[in-house]
Short mmCIF file of C-alpha atoms in Angstrom, two decimals:
data_model
loop_
_atom_site.label_atom_id
_atom_site.label_comp_id
_atom_site.label_asym_id
_atom_site.label_seq_id
_atom_site.Cartn_x
_atom_site.Cartn_y
_atom_site.Cartn_z
CA MET T 1 8.34 -13.47 8.03
CA LYS T 2 9.42 -16.81 9.52
CA ALA T 3 6.13 -17.05 11.42
CA ILE T 4 4.25 -16.51 8.17
CA ASP T 5 6.42 -18.98 6.24
CA ASP T 6 5.86 -21.60 8.96
CA GLY T 7 2.09 -21.04 8.88
CA ASN T 8 2.05 -19.52 12.35
CA GLY T 9 0.23 -16.30 11.56
CA GLY T 10 -1.10 -14.32 14.45
CA LEU T 11 -1.29 -10.96 16.10
CA TYR T 12 1.88 -8.92 16.35
CA PHE T 13 2.36 -5.68 18.24
CA LEU T 14 5.11 -3.25 17.26
CA ASP T 15 6.11 -0.57 19.75
CA ALA T 16 9.18 1.65 19.49
CA PRO T 17 10.12 5.32 19.79
CA GLY T 18 9.37 7.72 16.96
CA GLY T 19 11.84 7.76 14.11
CA THR T 20 13.00 4.16 14.51
CA GLY T 21 11.46 2.81 11.30
CA LYS T 22 8.15 1.29 12.47
CA THR T 23 6.21 2.55 9.45
CA PHE T 24 8.91 1.38 7.02
CA LEU T 25 9.07 -2.07 8.62
CA MET T 26 5.31 -2.52 8.61
CA SER T 27 5.03 -1.31 5.00
CA VAL T 28 7.62 -3.89 3.88
CA VAL T 29 5.98 -6.73 5.85
CA LEU T 30 2.49 -5.86 4.59
CA ALA T 31 3.68 -5.56 0.97
CA THR T 32 5.53 -8.89 1.18
CA VAL T 33 2.57 -10.76 2.67
CA ARG T 34 0.13 -9.24 0.17
CA ALA T 35 2.50 -9.95 -2.76
CA ARG T 36 2.28 -13.64 -1.81
CA SER T 37 -1.52 -13.40 -2.15
CA ASN T 38 -2.00 -13.74 1.59
CA ILE T 39 -4.20 -11.54 3.75
CA ALA T 40 -2.60 -8.91 5.97
CA VAL T 41 -4.66 -6.48 8.03
CA ALA T 42 -2.94 -3.57 9.72
CA VAL T 43 -4.67 -1.73 12.53
CA ALA T 44 -3.39 1.21 14.52
CA SER T 45 -4.25 2.67 17.88
CA SER T 46 -4.66 6.22 16.58
CA GLY T 47 -6.03 7.86 13.46
CA ILE T 48 -2.71 9.55 12.73
CA ALA T 49 -0.86 6.22 12.81
CA ALA T 50 -3.53 4.67 10.58
CA THR T 51 -2.93 7.25 7.85
CA LEU T 52 0.72 6.20 7.53
CA LEU T 53 0.09 2.64 6.27
CA GLU T 54 -1.71 1.58 3.10
CA GLY T 55 -5.10 0.10 3.90
CA CYS T 56 -4.67 0.64 7.62
CA ARG T 57 -7.51 1.63 9.93
CA THR T 58 -7.84 2.16 13.64
CA ALA T 59 -8.47 -0.99 15.67
CA HIS T 60 -11.81 0.38 16.85
CA SER T 61 -12.95 1.01 13.29
CA ALA T 62 -11.64 -2.17 11.68
CA LEU T 63 -12.78 -4.56 14.39
CA LYS T 64 -15.98 -2.73 15.37
CA LEU T 65 -14.80 -2.46 18.97
CA PRO T 66 -16.97 -0.60 21.45
CA LEU T 67 -15.51 2.78 22.35
CA ASN T 68 -16.60 2.91 25.98
CA LEU T 69 -15.15 -0.24 27.54
CA GLN T 70 -15.84 0.89 31.11
CA THR T 71 -19.62 0.62 30.75
CA ILE T 72 -19.70 -2.72 28.94
CA GLU T 73 -19.27 -5.76 31.16
CA GLU T 74 -18.04 -8.16 28.44
CA PRO T 75 -16.85 -6.13 25.43
CA THR T 76 -16.63 -7.98 22.13
CA CYS T 77 -16.35 -6.97 18.49
CA ASN T 78 -19.59 -6.83 16.54
CA ILE T 79 -18.51 -8.76 13.42
CA THR T 80 -20.46 -11.90 12.64
CA LYS T 81 -18.66 -14.93 11.15
CA ASN T 82 -20.42 -14.91 7.79
CA SER T 83 -20.48 -11.16 7.18
CA ALA T 84 -18.56 -9.37 4.43
CA MET T 85 -16.51 -7.66 7.13
CA ALA T 86 -15.28 -11.02 8.46
#
């Protein structure tokens, strides 16, 4: 929350063993950020993890990432700057 309060938003990765409170922590952070009328996007690496958080999607779905990274020389997301998705 300090990073958000200081205006240093960014990308944060949370990794911990099952049962340690990851979902609870992320739910509280997302609710707090959204309650302040800021934008918070949660993405997960698996579909099961995505179902646990409100408004969460898989990274591949939310960011339009290519699924087969081995065949694409320079993989990028397919979201244009002025689109509704952006």
